[in-house]
Tab-separated table of N, CA and C in Angstrom:
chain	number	residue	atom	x	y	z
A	1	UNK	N	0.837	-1.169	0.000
A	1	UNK	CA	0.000	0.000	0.000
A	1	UNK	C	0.890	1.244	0.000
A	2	UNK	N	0.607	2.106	-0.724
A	2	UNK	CA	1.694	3.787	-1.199
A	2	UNK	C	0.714	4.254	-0.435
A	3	UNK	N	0.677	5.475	0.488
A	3	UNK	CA	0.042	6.351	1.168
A	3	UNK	C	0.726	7.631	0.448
A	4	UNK	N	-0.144	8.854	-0.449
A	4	UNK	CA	0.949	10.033	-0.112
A	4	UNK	C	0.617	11.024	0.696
A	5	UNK	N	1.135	11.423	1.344
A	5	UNK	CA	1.370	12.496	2.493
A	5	UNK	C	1.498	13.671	2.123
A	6	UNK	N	0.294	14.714	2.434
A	6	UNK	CA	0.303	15.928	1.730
A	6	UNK	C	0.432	16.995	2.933
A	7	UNK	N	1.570	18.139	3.525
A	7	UNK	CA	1.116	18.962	4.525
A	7	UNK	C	0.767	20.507	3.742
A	8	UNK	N	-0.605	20.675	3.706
A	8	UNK	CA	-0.665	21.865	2.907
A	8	UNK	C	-0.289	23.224	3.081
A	9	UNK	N	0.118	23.662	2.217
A	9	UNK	CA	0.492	25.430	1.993
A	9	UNK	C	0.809	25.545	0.738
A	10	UNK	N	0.711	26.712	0.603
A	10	UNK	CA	1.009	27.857	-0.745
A	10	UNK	C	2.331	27.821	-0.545
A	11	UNK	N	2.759	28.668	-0.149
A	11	UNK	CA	4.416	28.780	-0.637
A	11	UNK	C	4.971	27.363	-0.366
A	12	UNK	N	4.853	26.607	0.518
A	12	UNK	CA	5.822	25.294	0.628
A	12	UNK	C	4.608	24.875	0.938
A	13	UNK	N	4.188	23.415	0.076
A	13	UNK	CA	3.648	22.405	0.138
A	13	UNK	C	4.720	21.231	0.174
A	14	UNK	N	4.403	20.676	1.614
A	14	UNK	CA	5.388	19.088	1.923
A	14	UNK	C	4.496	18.277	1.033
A	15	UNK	N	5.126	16.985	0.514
A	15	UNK	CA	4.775	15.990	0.266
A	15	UNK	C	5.510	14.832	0.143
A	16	UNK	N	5.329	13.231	0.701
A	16	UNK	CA	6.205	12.173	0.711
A	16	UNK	C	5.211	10.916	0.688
A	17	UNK	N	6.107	9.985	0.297
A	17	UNK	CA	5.083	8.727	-0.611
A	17	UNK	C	5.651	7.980	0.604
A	18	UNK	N	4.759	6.671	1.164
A	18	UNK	CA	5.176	6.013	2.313
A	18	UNK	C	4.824	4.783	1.725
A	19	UNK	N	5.665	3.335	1.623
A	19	UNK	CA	4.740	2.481	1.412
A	19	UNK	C	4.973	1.059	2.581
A	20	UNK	N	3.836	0.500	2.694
A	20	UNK	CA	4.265	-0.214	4.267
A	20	UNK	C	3.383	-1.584	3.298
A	21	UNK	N	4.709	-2.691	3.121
A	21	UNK	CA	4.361	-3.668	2.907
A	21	UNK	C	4.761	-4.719	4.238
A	22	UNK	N	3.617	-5.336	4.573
A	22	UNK	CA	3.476	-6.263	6.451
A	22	UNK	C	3.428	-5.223	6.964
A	23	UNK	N	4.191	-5.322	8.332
A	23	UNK	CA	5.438	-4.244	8.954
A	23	UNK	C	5.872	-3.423	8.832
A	24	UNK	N	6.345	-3.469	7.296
A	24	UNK	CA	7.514	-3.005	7.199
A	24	UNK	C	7.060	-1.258	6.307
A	25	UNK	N	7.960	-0.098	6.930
A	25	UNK	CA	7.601	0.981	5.931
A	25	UNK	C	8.684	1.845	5.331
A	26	UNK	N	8.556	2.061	3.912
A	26	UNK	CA	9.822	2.798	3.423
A	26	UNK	C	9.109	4.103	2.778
A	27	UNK	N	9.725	4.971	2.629
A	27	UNK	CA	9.942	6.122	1.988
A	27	UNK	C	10.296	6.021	0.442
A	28	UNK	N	9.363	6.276	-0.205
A	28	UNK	CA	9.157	6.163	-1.595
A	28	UNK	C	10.012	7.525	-2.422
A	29	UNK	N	9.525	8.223	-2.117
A	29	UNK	CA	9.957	9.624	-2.322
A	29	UNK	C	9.462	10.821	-1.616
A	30	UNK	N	9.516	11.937	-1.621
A	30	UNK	CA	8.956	13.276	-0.587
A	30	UNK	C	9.996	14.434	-0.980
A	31	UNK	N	9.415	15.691	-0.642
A	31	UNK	CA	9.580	16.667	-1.244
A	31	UNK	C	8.886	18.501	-0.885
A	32	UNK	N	8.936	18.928	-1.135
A	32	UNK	CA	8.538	20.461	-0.733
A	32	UNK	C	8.291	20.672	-2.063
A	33	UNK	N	7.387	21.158	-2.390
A	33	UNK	CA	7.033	21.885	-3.741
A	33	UNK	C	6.510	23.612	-3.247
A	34	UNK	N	7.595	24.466	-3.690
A	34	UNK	CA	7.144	25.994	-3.442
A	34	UNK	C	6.900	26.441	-4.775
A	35	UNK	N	6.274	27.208	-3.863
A	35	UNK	CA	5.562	28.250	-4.966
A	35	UNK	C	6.347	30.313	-5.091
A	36	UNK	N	6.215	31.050	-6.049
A	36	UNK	CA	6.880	32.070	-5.980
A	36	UNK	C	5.569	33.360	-5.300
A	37	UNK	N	5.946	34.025	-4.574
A	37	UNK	CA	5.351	34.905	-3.898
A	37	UNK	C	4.689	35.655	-5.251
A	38	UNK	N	5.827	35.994	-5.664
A	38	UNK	CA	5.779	36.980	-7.020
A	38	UNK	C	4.567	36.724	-7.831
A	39	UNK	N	3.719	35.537	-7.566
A	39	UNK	CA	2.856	35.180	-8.864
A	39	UNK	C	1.627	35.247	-8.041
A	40	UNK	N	0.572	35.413	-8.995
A	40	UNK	CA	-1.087	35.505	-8.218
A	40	UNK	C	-1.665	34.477	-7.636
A	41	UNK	N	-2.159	34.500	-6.516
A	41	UNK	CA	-2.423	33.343	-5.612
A	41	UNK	C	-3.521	32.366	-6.493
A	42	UNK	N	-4.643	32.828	-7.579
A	42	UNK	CA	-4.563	31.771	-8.215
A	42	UNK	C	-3.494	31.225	-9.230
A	43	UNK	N	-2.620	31.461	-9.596
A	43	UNK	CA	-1.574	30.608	-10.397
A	43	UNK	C	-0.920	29.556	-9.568
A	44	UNK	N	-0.880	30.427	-8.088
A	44	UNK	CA	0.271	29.798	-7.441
A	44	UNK	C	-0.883	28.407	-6.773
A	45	UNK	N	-2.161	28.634	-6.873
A	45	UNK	CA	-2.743	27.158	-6.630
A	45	UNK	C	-3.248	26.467	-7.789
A	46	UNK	N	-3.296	27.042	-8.976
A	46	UNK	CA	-3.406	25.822	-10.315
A	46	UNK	C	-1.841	25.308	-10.157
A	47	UNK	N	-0.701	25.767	-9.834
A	47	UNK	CA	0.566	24.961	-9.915
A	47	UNK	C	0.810	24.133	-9.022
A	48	UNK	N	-0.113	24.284	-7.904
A	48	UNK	CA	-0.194	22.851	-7.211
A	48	UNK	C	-1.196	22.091	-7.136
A	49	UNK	N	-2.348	22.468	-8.054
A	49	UNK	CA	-2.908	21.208	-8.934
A	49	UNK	C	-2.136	20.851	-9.302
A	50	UNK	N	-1.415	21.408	-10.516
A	50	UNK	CA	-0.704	20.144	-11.980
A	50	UNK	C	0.325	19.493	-11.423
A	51	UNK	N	0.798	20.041	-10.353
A	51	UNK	CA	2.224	19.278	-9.330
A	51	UNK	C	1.254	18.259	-9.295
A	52	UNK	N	0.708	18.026	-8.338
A	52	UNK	CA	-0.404	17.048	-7.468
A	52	UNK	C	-0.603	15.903	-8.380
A	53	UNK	N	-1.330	16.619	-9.201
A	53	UNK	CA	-1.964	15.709	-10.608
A	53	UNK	C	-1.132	14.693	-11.240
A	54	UNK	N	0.342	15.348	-11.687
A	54	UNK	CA	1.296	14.664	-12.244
A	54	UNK	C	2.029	13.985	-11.363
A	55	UNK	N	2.474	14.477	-9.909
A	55	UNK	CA	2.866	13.458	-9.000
A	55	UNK	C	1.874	11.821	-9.124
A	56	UNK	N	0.345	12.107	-8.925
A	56	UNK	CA	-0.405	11.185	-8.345
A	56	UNK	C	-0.011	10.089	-9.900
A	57	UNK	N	-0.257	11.216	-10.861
A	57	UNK	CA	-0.308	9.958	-11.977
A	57	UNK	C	1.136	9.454	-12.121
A	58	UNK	N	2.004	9.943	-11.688
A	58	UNK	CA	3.585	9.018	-11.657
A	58	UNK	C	3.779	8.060	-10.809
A	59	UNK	N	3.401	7.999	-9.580
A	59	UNK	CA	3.570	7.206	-8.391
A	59	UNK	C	2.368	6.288	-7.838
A	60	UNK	N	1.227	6.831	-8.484
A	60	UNK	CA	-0.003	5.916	-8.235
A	60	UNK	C	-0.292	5.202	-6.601
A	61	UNK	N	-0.481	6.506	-5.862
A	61	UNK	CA	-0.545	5.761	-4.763
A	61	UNK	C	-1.878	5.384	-4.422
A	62	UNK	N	-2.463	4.764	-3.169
A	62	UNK	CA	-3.626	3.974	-2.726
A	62	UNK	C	-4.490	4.776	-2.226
A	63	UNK	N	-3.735	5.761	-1.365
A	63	UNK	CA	-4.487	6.856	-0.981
A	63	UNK	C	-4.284	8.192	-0.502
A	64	UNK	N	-4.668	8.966	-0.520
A	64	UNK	CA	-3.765	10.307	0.323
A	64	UNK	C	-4.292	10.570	2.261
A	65	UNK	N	-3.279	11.256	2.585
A	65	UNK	CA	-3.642	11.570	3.867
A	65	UNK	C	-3.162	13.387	4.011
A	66	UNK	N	-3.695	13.685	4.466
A	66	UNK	CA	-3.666	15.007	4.729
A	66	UNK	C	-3.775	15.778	5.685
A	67	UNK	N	-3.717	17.078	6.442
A	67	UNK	CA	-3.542	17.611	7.586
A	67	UNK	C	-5.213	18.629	7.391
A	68	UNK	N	-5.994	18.266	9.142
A	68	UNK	CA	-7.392	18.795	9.245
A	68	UNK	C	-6.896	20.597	9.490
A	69	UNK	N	-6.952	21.493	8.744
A	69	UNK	CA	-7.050	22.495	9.402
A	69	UNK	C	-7.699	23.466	10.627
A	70	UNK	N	-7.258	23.104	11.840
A	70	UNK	CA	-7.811	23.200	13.290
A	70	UNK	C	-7.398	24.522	13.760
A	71	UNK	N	-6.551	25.449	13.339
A	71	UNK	CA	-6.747	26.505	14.537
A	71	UNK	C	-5.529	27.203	13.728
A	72	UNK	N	-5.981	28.627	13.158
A	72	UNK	CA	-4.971	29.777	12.799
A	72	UNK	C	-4.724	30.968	13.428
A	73	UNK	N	-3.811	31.431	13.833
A	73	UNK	CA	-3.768	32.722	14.308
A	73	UNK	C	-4.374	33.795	13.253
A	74	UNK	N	-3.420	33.855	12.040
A	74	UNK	CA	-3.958	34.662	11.138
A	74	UNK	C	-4.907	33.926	10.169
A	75	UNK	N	-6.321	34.589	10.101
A	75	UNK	CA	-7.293	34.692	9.019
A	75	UNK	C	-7.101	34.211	7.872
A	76	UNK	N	-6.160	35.058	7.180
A	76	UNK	CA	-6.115	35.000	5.609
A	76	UNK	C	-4.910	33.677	5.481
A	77	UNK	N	-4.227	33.368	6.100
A	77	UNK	CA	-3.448	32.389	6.177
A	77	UNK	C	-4.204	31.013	6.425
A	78	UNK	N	-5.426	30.878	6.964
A	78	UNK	CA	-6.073	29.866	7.097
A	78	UNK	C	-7.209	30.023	5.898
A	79	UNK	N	-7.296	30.704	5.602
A	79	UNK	CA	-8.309	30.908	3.966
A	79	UNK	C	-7.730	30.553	3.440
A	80	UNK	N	-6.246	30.764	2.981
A	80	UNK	CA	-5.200	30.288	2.230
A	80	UNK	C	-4.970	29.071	1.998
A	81	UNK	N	-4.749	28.129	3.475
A	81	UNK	CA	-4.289	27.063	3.700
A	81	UNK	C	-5.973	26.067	3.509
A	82	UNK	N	-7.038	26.839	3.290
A	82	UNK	CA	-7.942	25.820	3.179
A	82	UNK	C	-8.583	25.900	1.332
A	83	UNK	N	-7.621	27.050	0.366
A	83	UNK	CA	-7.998	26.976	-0.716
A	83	UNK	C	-6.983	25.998	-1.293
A	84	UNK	N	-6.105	25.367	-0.483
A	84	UNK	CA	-4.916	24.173	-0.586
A	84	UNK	C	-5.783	22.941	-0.579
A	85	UNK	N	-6.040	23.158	0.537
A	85	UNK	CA	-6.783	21.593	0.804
A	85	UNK	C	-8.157	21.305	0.472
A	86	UNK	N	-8.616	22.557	-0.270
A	86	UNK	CA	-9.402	21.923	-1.501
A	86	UNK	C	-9.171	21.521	-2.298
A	87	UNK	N	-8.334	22.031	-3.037
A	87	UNK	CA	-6.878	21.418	-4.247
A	87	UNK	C	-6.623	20.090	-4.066
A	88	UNK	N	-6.442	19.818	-2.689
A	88	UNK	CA	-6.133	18.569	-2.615
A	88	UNK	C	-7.501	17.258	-2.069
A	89	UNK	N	-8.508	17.582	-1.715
A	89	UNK	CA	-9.670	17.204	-1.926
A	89	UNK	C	-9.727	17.209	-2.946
A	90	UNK	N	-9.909	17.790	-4.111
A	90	UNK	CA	-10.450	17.596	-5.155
A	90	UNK	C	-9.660	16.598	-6.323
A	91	UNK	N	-8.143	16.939	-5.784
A	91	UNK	CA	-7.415	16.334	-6.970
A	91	UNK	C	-7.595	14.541	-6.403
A	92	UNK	N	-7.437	14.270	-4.977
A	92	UNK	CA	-7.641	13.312	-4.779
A	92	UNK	C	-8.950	12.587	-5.435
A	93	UNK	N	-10.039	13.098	-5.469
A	93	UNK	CA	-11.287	12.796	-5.846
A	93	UNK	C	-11.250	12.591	-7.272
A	94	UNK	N	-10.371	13.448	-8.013
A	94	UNK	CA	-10.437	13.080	-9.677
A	94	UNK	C	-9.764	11.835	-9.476
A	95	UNK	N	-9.125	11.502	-8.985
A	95	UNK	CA	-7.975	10.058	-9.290
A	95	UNK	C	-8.440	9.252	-8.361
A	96	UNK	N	-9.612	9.448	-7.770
A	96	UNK	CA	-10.719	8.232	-7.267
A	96	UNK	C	-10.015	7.565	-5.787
A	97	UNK	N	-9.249	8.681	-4.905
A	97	UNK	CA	-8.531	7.929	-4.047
A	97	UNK	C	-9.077	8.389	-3.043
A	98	UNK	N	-8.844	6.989	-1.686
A	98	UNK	CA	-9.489	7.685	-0.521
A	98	UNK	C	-8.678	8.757	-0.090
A	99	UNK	N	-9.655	9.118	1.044
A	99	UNK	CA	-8.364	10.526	1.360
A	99	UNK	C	-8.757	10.561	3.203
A	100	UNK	N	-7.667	10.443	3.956
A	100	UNK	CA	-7.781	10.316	5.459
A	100	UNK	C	-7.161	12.163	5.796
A	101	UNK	N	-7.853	12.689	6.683
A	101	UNK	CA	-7.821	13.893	7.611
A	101	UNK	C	-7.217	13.960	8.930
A	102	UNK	N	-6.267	13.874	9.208
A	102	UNK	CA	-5.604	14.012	10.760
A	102	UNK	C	-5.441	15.336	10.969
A	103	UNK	N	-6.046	15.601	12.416
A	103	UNK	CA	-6.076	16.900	13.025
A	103	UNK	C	-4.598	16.903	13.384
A	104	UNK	N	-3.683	17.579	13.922
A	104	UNK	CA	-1.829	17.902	14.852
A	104	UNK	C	-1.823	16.749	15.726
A	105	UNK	N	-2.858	17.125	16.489
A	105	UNK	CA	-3.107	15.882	17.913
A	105	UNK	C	-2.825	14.807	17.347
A	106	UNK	N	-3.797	13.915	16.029
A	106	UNK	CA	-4.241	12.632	15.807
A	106	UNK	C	-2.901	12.406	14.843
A	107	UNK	N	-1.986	13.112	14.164
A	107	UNK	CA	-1.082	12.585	13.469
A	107	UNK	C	-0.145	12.066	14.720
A	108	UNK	N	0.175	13.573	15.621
A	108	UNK	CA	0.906	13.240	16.558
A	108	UNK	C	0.909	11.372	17.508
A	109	UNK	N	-0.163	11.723	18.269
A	109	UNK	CA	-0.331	10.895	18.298
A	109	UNK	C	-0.011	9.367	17.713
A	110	UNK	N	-0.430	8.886	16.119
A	110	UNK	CA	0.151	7.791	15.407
A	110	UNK	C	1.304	7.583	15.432
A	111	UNK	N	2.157	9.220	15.511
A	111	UNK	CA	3.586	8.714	15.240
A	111	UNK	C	4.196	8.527	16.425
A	112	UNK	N	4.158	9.436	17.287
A	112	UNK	CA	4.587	9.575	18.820
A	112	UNK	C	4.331	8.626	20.114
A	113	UNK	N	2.912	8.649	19.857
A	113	UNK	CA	2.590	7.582	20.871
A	113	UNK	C	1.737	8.627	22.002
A	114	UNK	N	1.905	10.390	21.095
A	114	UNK	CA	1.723	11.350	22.302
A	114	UNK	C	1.023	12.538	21.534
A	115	UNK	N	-0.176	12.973	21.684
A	115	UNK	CA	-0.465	14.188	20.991
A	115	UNK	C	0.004	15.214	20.840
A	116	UNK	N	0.987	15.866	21.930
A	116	UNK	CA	1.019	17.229	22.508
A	116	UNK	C	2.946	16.706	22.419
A	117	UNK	N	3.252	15.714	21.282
A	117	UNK	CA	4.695	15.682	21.188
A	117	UNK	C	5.324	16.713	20.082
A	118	UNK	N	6.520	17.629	20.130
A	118	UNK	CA	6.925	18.836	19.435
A	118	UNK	C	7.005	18.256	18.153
A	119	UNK	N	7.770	19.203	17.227
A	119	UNK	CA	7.837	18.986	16.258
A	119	UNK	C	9.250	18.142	15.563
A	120	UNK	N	10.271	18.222	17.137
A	120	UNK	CA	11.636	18.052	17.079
A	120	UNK	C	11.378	16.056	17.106
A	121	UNK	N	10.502	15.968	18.119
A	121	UNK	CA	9.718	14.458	18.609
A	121	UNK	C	9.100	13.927	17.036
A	122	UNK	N	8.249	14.565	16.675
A	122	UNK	CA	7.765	14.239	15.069
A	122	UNK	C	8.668	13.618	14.462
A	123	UNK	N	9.549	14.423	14.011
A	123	UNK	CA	10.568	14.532	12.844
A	123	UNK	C	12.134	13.300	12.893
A	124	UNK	N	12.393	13.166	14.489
A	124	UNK	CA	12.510	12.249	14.684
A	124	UNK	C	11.828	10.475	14.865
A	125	UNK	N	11.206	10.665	15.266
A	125	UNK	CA	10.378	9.330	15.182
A	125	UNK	C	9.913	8.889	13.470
A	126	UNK	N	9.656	9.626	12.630
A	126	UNK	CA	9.760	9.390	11.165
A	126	UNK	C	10.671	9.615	10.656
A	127	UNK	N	12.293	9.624	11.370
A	127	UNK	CA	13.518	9.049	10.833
A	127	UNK	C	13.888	7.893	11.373
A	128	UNK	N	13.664	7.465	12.001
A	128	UNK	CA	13.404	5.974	12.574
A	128	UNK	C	12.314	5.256	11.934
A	129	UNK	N	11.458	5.284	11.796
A	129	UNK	CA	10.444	4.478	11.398
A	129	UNK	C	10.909	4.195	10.091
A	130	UNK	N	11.048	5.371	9.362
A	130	UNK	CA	11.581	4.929	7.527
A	130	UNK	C	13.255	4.766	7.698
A	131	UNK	N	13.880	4.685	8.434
A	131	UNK	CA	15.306	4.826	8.488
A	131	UNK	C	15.842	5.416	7.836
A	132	UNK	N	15.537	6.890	8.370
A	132	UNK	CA	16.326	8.262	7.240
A	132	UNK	C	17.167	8.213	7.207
A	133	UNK	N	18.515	8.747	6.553
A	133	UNK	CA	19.813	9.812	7.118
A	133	UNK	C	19.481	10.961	7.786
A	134	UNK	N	20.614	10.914	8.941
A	134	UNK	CA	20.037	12.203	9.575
A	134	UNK	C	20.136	13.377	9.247
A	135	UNK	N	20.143	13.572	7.904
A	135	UNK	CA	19.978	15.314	7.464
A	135	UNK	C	18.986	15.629	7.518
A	136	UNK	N	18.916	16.836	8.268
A	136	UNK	CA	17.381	17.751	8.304
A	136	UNK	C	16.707	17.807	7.248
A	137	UNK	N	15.397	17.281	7.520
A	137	UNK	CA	14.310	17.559	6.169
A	137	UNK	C	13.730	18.827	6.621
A	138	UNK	N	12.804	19.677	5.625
A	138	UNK	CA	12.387	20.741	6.094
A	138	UNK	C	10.857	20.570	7.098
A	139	UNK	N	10.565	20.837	7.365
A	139	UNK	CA	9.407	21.188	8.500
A	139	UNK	C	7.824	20.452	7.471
A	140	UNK	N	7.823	20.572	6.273
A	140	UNK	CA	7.212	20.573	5.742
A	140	UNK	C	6.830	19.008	5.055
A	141	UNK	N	8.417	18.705	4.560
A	141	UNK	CA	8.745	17.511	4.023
A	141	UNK	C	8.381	16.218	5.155
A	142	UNK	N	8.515	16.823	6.655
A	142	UNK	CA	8.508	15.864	7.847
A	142	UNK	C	7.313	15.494	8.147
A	143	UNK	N	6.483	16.808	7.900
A	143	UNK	CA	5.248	16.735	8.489
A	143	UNK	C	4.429	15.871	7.194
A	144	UNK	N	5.019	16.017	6.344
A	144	UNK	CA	4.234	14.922	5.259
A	144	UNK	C	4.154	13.312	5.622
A	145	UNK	N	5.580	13.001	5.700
A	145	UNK	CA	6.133	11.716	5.715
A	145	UNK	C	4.753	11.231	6.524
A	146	UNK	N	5.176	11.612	7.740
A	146	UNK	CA	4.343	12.020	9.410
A	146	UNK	C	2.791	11.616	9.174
A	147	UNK	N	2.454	12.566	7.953
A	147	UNK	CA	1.022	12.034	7.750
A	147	UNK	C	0.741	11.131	6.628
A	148	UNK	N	1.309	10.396	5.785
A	148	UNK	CA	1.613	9.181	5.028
A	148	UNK	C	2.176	7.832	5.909
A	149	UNK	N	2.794	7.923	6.539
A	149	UNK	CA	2.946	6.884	7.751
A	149	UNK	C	1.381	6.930	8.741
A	150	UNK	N	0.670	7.657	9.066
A	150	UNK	CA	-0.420	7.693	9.966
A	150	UNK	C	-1.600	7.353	9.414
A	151	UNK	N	-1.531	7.364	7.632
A	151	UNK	CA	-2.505	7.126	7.019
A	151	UNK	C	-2.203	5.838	6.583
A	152	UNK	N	-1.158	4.658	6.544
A	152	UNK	CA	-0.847	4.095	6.078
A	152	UNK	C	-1.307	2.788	7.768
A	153	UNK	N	-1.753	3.088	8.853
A	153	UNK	CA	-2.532	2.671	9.900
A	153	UNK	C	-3.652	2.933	10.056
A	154	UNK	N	-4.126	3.354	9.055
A	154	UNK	CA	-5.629	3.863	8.953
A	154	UNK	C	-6.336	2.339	8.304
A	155	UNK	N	-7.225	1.922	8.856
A	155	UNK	CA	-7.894	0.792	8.765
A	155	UNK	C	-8.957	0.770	7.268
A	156	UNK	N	-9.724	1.933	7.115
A	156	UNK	CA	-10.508	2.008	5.846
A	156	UNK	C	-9.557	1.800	4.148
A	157	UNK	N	-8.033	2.578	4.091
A	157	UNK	CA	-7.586	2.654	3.319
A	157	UNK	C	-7.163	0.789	2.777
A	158	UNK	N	-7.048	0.854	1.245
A	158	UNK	CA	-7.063	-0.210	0.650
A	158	UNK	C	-5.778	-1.349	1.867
């Protein structure tokens, strides 16, 4: 089973492919896809459609998992971050895949063992689980993996 792991945003969208055959789970590929400030916020979300689109149709995974948007300080940053994760609702839905929602808590949780574990706790525990190298991934790239491993224990998915 391929899970891909989407953490949404406009300028840096994480994303990483997880696949857990038995037991066992590896890291397929993952990535940050940014976007340029410079361009109009719709361009800069049709370009992460056709990212999305052409990722899904290269790697063909089983299902996506994605992050619930629960709580923004700023407004327009959470308007932002939820005209993403329609993008990604929807693109999932053209390519007929399920799609799992983890709130911070509930990813945490899968990976940690702990809801309220940092981000330093995250990022480690999904270099262990896939047996990274320890070079820093970005914040973005981690939090993907993070939710492709959590969706990949999700009981409904194929």
């Amino acid at each position: 089973m391929k899970i891909l792991g989407i953490d949404p945003g406009i300028e840096r969208l994480g994303w990483g492919i997880v696949e857990k055959n038995g037991s066992q789970l590896a890291r397929i590929r993952s990535g940050v896809k940014k976007t340029s400030k410079n361009q109009k916020e719709d361009e800069r979300l049709w370009e992460i459609f056709v990212f999305l689109d052409k990722l899904i149709k290269k790697e063909k995974p089983n299902a996506v998992s994605t992050e619930k948007l629960f709580f923004a300080k700023n407004v327009k940053t959470a308007l932002v971050i939820g005209e993403v994760r329609g993008i990604i609702l929807a693109i999932a839905r053209k390519h007929h895949l399920p799609i799992k929602e983890f709130a911070p808590l509930g990813m945490k949780m899968a990976i940690c063992g702990y809801g309220r574990a940092d981000k330093r706790a995250v990022a480690n525990m999904v270099k262990l689980m896939l047996n990274l190298p320890q070079k820093e991934l970005l914040d973005d790239e981690t939090d993907a993996l993070a939710l492709a491993i959590a969706g990949t224990s999700y009981p409904s998915f194929p």
